[in-house]
């Protein structure tokens, strides 16, 4: 999905082809996993066809649905996967991203409270992922930079809101969105 978002169509196609090859037998014969995995393989093959047809945006939308389906499958069978934590944190941040385009009126207490709550929700989700990170990932310099930077930026949002500093809020949201994309690409 990240390769498609950034226009790296050939890399996306290579990754999807490798995915299909590695997952051919996974889930066969298991009622909990067989049908969802078979459906995901069909969707991946459809995404490849969309890429070949020059429709990478539609392929990316299809792949987003597949990733969400796998998250639900993991929940259903009781798997607790770090990548799912990052996926869930990314979903928790979506309401916050709207504030980059539709800037809140910092003189309106209800809007300030809403943005503060959205930031708090994302901060809680990221902190959970930080605590859940396997030792190798938790020690990885890139992960530390992204996670620590994100948590720091989130801790500054109440300051920006309290000072009614729309410029600072906007910069924090841009930093956070960039870090969230990298976290999702690398670890989600």
PDB file of C-alpha atoms in Angstrom:
ATOM      1  CA  UNK A   1       0.000   0.000   0.000  1.00  0.00           C
ATOM      2  CA  UNK A   2       2.808   2.399   0.844  1.00  0.00           C
ATOM      3  CA  UNK A   3       4.568   1.717  -2.443  1.00  0.00           C
ATOM      4  CA  UNK A   4       1.352   2.487  -4.301  1.00  0.00           C
ATOM      5  CA  UNK A   5       0.775   5.653  -2.282  1.00  0.00           C
ATOM      6  CA  UNK A   6       4.241   6.936  -3.169  1.00  0.00           C
ATOM      7  CA  UNK A   7       4.011   5.923  -6.835  1.00  0.00           C
ATOM      8  CA  UNK A   8       6.443   2.994  -6.667  1.00  0.00           C
ATOM      9  CA  UNK A   9       4.191   0.817  -8.790  1.00  0.00           C
ATOM     10  CA  UNK A  10       6.829  -1.725  -9.799  1.00  0.00           C
ATOM     11  CA  UNK A  11       7.913  -2.316  -6.192  1.00  0.00           C
ATOM     12  CA  UNK A  12       4.277  -2.724  -5.170  1.00  0.00           C
ATOM     13  CA  UNK A  13       3.714  -5.316  -7.884  1.00  0.00           C
ATOM     14  CA  UNK A  14       6.854  -7.241  -6.868  1.00  0.00           C
ATOM     15  CA  UNK A  15       5.778  -7.289  -3.208  1.00  0.00           C
ATOM     16  CA  UNK A  16       2.281  -8.481  -4.098  1.00  0.00           C
ATOM     17  CA  UNK A  17       3.619 -11.225  -6.359  1.00  0.00           C
ATOM     18  CA  UNK A  18       5.930 -12.420  -3.573  1.00  0.00           C
ATOM     19  CA  UNK A  19       3.020 -12.313  -1.132  1.00  0.00           C
ATOM     20  CA  UNK A  20       0.867 -14.503  -3.336  1.00  0.00           C
ATOM     21  CA  UNK A  21       3.662 -17.015  -3.818  1.00  0.00           C
ATOM     22  CA  UNK A  22       4.413 -17.328  -0.093  1.00  0.00           C
ATOM     23  CA  UNK A  23       0.796 -17.551   1.017  1.00  0.00           C
ATOM     24  CA  UNK A  24      -0.512 -20.166  -1.420  1.00  0.00           C
ATOM     25  CA  UNK A  25      -0.953 -22.885   1.199  1.00  0.00           C
ATOM     26  CA  UNK A  26      -1.640 -20.795   4.291  1.00  0.00           C
ATOM     27  CA  UNK A  27      -5.059 -21.297   5.804  1.00  0.00           C
ATOM     28  CA  UNK A  28      -6.025 -24.295   3.707  1.00  0.00           C
ATOM     29  CA  UNK A  29      -8.232 -26.674   5.640  1.00  0.00           C
ATOM     30  CA  UNK A  30      -8.710 -24.361   8.609  1.00  0.00           C
ATOM     31  CA  UNK A  31     -12.255 -23.028   8.913  1.00  0.00           C
ATOM     32  CA  UNK A  32     -11.207 -19.879  10.814  1.00  0.00           C
ATOM     33  CA  UNK A  33      -8.476 -18.900   8.382  1.00  0.00           C
ATOM     34  CA  UNK A  34      -9.177 -20.702   5.098  1.00  0.00           C
ATOM     35  CA  UNK A  35     -11.999 -18.547   3.743  1.00  0.00           C
ATOM     36  CA  UNK A  36     -10.608 -15.142   4.790  1.00  0.00           C
ATOM     37  CA  UNK A  37      -7.137 -15.982   3.476  1.00  0.00           C
ATOM     38  CA  UNK A  38      -8.574 -17.268   0.180  1.00  0.00           C
ATOM     39  CA  UNK A  39     -10.590 -14.047  -0.131  1.00  0.00           C
ATOM     40  CA  UNK A  40      -7.471 -11.996   0.612  1.00  0.00           C
ATOM     41  CA  UNK A  41      -5.499 -13.882  -2.043  1.00  0.00           C
ATOM     42  CA  UNK A  42      -8.260 -13.132  -4.549  1.00  0.00           C
ATOM     43  CA  UNK A  43      -8.211  -9.457  -3.580  1.00  0.00           C
ATOM     44  CA  UNK A  44      -4.411  -9.357  -3.874  1.00  0.00           C
ATOM     45  CA  UNK A  45      -4.636 -10.900  -7.342  1.00  0.00           C
ATOM     46  CA  UNK A  46      -7.279  -8.315  -8.224  1.00  0.00           C
ATOM     47  CA  UNK A  47      -5.012  -5.547  -6.924  1.00  0.00           C
ATOM     48  CA  UNK A  48      -2.228  -6.839  -9.176  1.00  0.00           C
ATOM     49  CA  UNK A  49      -4.625  -6.765 -12.121  1.00  0.00           C
ATOM     50  CA  UNK A  50      -5.584  -3.181 -11.243  1.00  0.00           C
ATOM     51  CA  UNK A  51      -1.908  -2.221 -11.139  1.00  0.00           C
ATOM     52  CA  UNK A  52      -1.393  -3.801 -14.555  1.00  0.00           C
ATOM     53  CA  UNK A  53      -4.447  -1.874 -15.806  1.00  0.00           C
ATOM     54  CA  UNK A  54      -2.923   1.409 -14.624  1.00  0.00           C
ATOM     55  CA  UNK A  55      -5.261   1.902 -11.654  1.00  0.00           C
ATOM     56  CA  UNK A  56      -2.943   2.029  -8.617  1.00  0.00           C
ATOM     57  CA  UNK A  57      -5.366   4.094  -6.513  1.00  0.00           C
ATOM     58  CA  UNK A  58      -8.080   1.460  -6.814  1.00  0.00           C
ATOM     59  CA  UNK A  59      -5.498  -1.234  -6.062  1.00  0.00           C
ATOM     60  CA  UNK A  60      -4.461   0.620  -2.894  1.00  0.00           C
ATOM     61  CA  UNK A  61      -8.076   0.877  -1.748  1.00  0.00           C
ATOM     62  CA  UNK A  62      -8.491  -2.846  -2.248  1.00  0.00           C
ATOM     63  CA  UNK A  63      -5.300  -3.570  -0.311  1.00  0.00           C
ATOM     64  CA  UNK A  64      -6.465  -1.382   2.578  1.00  0.00           C
ATOM     65  CA  UNK A  65      -9.551  -3.566   2.810  1.00  0.00           C
ATOM     66  CA  UNK A  66      -7.357  -6.686   2.824  1.00  0.00           C
ATOM     67  CA  UNK A  67      -5.167  -5.315   5.639  1.00  0.00           C
ATOM     68  CA  UNK A  68      -8.255  -4.560   7.703  1.00  0.00           C
ATOM     69  CA  UNK A  69      -9.616  -8.051   7.051  1.00  0.00           C
ATOM     70  CA  UNK A  70      -6.372  -9.591   8.276  1.00  0.00           C
ATOM     71  CA  UNK A  71      -6.565  -7.456  11.414  1.00  0.00           C
ATOM     72  CA  UNK A  72     -10.031  -8.790  12.090  1.00  0.00           C
ATOM     73  CA  UNK A  73      -8.890 -12.357  11.388  1.00  0.00           C
ATOM     74  CA  UNK A  74      -6.066 -11.970  13.906  1.00  0.00           C
ATOM     75  CA  UNK A  75      -8.580 -10.790  16.508  1.00  0.00           C
ATOM     76  CA  UNK A  76     -10.906 -13.685  15.733  1.00  0.00           C
ATOM     77  CA  UNK A  77      -8.224 -16.332  16.217  1.00  0.00           C
ATOM     78  CA  UNK A  78      -6.651 -14.575  19.214  1.00  0.00           C
ATOM     79  CA  UNK A  79      -3.373 -13.448  17.642  1.00  0.00           C
ATOM     80  CA  UNK A  80      -1.731 -10.432  19.257  1.00  0.00           C
ATOM     81  CA  UNK A  81       0.596  -9.046  16.581  1.00  0.00           C
ATOM     82  CA  UNK A  82       2.725  -5.924  16.936  1.00  0.00           C
ATOM     83  CA  UNK A  83       1.999  -4.864  13.335  1.00  0.00           C
ATOM     84  CA  UNK A  84      -1.708  -4.875  14.214  1.00  0.00           C
ATOM     85  CA  UNK A  85      -0.998  -2.491  17.080  1.00  0.00           C
ATOM     86  CA  UNK A  86       0.567  -0.066  14.609  1.00  0.00           C
ATOM     87  CA  UNK A  87      -2.407  -0.597  12.256  1.00  0.00           C
ATOM     88  CA  UNK A  88      -4.824   0.151  15.111  1.00  0.00           C
ATOM     89  CA  UNK A  89      -2.851   3.235  16.171  1.00  0.00           C
ATOM     90  CA  UNK A  90      -2.964   4.489  12.597  1.00  0.00           C
ATOM     91  CA  UNK A  91      -6.738   4.058  12.610  1.00  0.00           C
ATOM     92  CA  UNK A  92      -6.955   5.866  15.967  1.00  0.00           C
ATOM     93  CA  UNK A  93      -5.146   8.851  14.448  1.00  0.00           C
ATOM     94  CA  UNK A  94      -7.468   9.330  11.463  1.00  0.00           C
ATOM     95  CA  UNK A  95      -9.797  11.824  13.193  1.00  0.00           C
ATOM     96  CA  UNK A  96      -6.765  13.894  14.202  1.00  0.00           C
ATOM     97  CA  UNK A  97      -5.526  14.204  10.597  1.00  0.00           C
ATOM     98  CA  UNK A  98      -8.697  16.015   9.532  1.00  0.00           C
ATOM     99  CA  UNK A  99      -7.463  19.006  11.536  1.00  0.00           C
ATOM    100  CA  UNK A 100      -4.673  19.600   9.030  1.00  0.00           C
ATOM    101  CA  UNK A 101      -7.180  20.501   6.317  1.00  0.00           C
ATOM    102  CA  UNK A 102     -10.131  21.657   8.383  1.00  0.00           C
ATOM    103  CA  UNK A 103      -8.294  23.733  10.935  1.00  0.00           C
ATOM    104  CA  UNK A 104     -10.110  24.023  14.244  1.00  0.00           C
ATOM    105  CA  UNK A 105     -11.156  27.373  15.629  1.00  0.00           C
ATOM    106  CA  UNK A 106      -8.966  27.575  18.727  1.00  0.00           C
ATOM    107  CA  UNK A 107     -11.319  30.158  20.232  1.00  0.00           C
ATOM    108  CA  UNK A 108     -14.083  27.535  20.342  1.00  0.00           C
ATOM    109  CA  UNK A 109     -13.695  25.420  23.487  1.00  0.00           C
ATOM    110  CA  UNK A 110     -15.632  22.500  21.989  1.00  0.00           C
ATOM    111  CA  UNK A 111     -13.221  22.285  19.040  1.00  0.00           C
ATOM    112  CA  UNK A 112     -10.192  22.575  21.329  1.00  0.00           C
ATOM    113  CA  UNK A 113     -11.571  19.794  23.541  1.00  0.00           C
ATOM    114  CA  UNK A 114     -12.248  17.615  20.497  1.00  0.00           C
ATOM    115  CA  UNK A 115      -8.710  18.002  19.120  1.00  0.00           C
ATOM    116  CA  UNK A 116      -7.240  17.387  22.567  1.00  0.00           C
ATOM    117  CA  UNK A 117      -9.305  14.196  22.926  1.00  0.00           C
ATOM    118  CA  UNK A 118      -8.279  13.001  19.445  1.00  0.00           C
ATOM    119  CA  UNK A 119      -4.616  13.591  20.280  1.00  0.00           C
ATOM    120  CA  UNK A 120      -5.044  11.786  23.608  1.00  0.00           C
ATOM    121  CA  UNK A 121      -6.634   8.805  21.902  1.00  0.00           C
ATOM    122  CA  UNK A 122      -3.750   8.567  19.431  1.00  0.00           C
ATOM    123  CA  UNK A 123      -1.167   9.052  22.213  1.00  0.00           C
ATOM    124  CA  UNK A 124      -2.728   6.159  24.171  1.00  0.00           C
ATOM    125  CA  UNK A 125      -2.656   3.918  21.089  1.00  0.00           C
ATOM    126  CA  UNK A 126       0.975   4.776  20.301  1.00  0.00           C
ATOM    127  CA  UNK A 127       2.057   4.292  23.914  1.00  0.00           C
ATOM    128  CA  UNK A 128       0.491   0.815  23.829  1.00  0.00           C
ATOM    129  CA  UNK A 129       2.478  -0.008  20.681  1.00  0.00           C
ATOM    130  CA  UNK A 130       5.646   1.352  22.252  1.00  0.00           C
ATOM    131  CA  UNK A 131       5.122  -0.958  25.227  1.00  0.00           C
ATOM    132  CA  UNK A 132       4.279  -3.922  22.983  1.00  0.00           C
ATOM    133  CA  UNK A 133       7.224  -3.551  20.590  1.00  0.00           C
ATOM    134  CA  UNK A 134       9.412  -6.660  20.457  1.00  0.00           C
ATOM    135  CA  UNK A 135      12.901  -6.080  21.873  1.00  0.00           C
ATOM    136  CA  UNK A 136      14.588  -5.886  18.469  1.00  0.00           C
ATOM    137  CA  UNK A 137      12.125  -3.296  17.200  1.00  0.00           C
ATOM    138  CA  UNK A 138      12.061  -1.363  20.477  1.00  0.00           C
ATOM    139  CA  UNK A 139      15.847  -0.951  20.243  1.00  0.00           C
ATOM    140  CA  UNK A 140      15.836  -0.055  16.529  1.00  0.00           C
ATOM    141  CA  UNK A 141      17.023   3.535  16.033  1.00  0.00           C
ATOM    142  CA  UNK A 142      14.442   4.295  13.352  1.00  0.00           C
ATOM    143  CA  UNK A 143      11.621   3.005  15.533  1.00  0.00           C
ATOM    144  CA  UNK A 144      12.885   4.993  18.516  1.00  0.00           C
ATOM    145  CA  UNK A 145      13.129   8.179  16.433  1.00  0.00           C
ATOM    146  CA  UNK A 146       9.610   7.766  15.042  1.00  0.00           C
ATOM    147  CA  UNK A 147       7.966   6.636  18.268  1.00  0.00           C
ATOM    148  CA  UNK A 148       9.715   9.041  20.621  1.00  0.00           C
ATOM    149  CA  UNK A 149       9.250  11.922  18.198  1.00  0.00           C
ATOM    150  CA  UNK A 150       5.554  11.144  17.817  1.00  0.00           C
ATOM    151  CA  UNK A 151       4.953  10.863  21.536  1.00  0.00           C
ATOM    152  CA  UNK A 152       6.818  14.137  22.091  1.00  0.00           C
ATOM    153  CA  UNK A 153       4.800  15.927  19.391  1.00  0.00           C
ATOM    154  CA  UNK A 154       1.578  14.586  20.890  1.00  0.00           C
ATOM    155  CA  UNK A 155       2.612  15.867  24.313  1.00  0.00           C
ATOM    156  CA  UNK A 156       2.928  19.365  22.807  1.00  0.00           C
ATOM    157  CA  UNK A 157      -0.570  19.486  21.314  1.00  0.00           C
ATOM    158  CA  UNK A 158      -2.200  20.620  24.603  1.00  0.00           C
ATOM    159  CA  UNK A 159       0.389  23.436  24.725  1.00  0.00           C
ATOM    160  CA  UNK A 160      -0.475  24.526  21.168  1.00  0.00           C
ATOM    161  CA  UNK A 161      -4.174  24.386  21.978  1.00  0.00           C
ATOM    162  CA  UNK A 162      -3.780  26.254  25.258  1.00  0.00           C
ATOM    163  CA  UNK A 163      -1.697  28.977  23.619  1.00  0.00           C
ATOM    164  CA  UNK A 164      -4.124  29.104  20.677  1.00  0.00           C
ATOM    165  CA  UNK A 165      -1.104  28.632  18.441  1.00  0.00           C
ATOM    166  CA  UNK A 166      -2.624  27.382  15.188  1.00  0.00           C
ATOM    167  CA  UNK A 167       0.764  27.430  13.451  1.00  0.00           C
ATOM    168  CA  UNK A 168       2.353  25.145  16.050  1.00  0.00           C
ATOM    169  CA  UNK A 169      -0.648  22.823  15.976  1.00  0.00           C
ATOM    170  CA  UNK A 170      -0.417  22.571  12.201  1.00  0.00           C
ATOM    171  CA  UNK A 171       3.337  21.825  12.300  1.00  0.00           C
ATOM    172  CA  UNK A 172       2.826  19.163  14.965  1.00  0.00           C
ATOM    173  CA  UNK A 173       0.083  17.510  12.927  1.00  0.00           C
ATOM    174  CA  UNK A 174       2.280  17.475   9.819  1.00  0.00           C
ATOM    175  CA  UNK A 175       5.171  15.928  11.781  1.00  0.00           C
ATOM    176  CA  UNK A 176       2.852  13.374  13.317  1.00  0.00           C
ATOM    177  CA  UNK A 177       1.296  12.415   9.977  1.00  0.00           C
ATOM    178  CA  UNK A 178       4.703  11.913   8.378  1.00  0.00           C
ATOM    179  CA  UNK A 179       5.849   9.757  11.301  1.00  0.00           C
ATOM    180  CA  UNK A 180       2.599   7.777  11.258  1.00  0.00           C
ATOM    181  CA  UNK A 181       3.083   6.952   7.577  1.00  0.00           C
ATOM    182  CA  UNK A 182       6.629   5.772   8.233  1.00  0.00           C
ATOM    183  CA  UNK A 183       5.556   3.710  11.240  1.00  0.00           C
ATOM    184  CA  UNK A 184       2.815   2.067   9.179  1.00  0.00           C
ATOM    185  CA  UNK A 185       5.162   1.442   6.249  1.00  0.00           C
ATOM    186  CA  UNK A 186       8.024   0.038   8.294  1.00  0.00           C
ATOM    187  CA  UNK A 187       6.270  -1.696  11.200  1.00  0.00           C
ATOM    188  CA  UNK A 188       2.569  -2.013  10.359  1.00  0.00           C
TER     189      UNK A 188
END
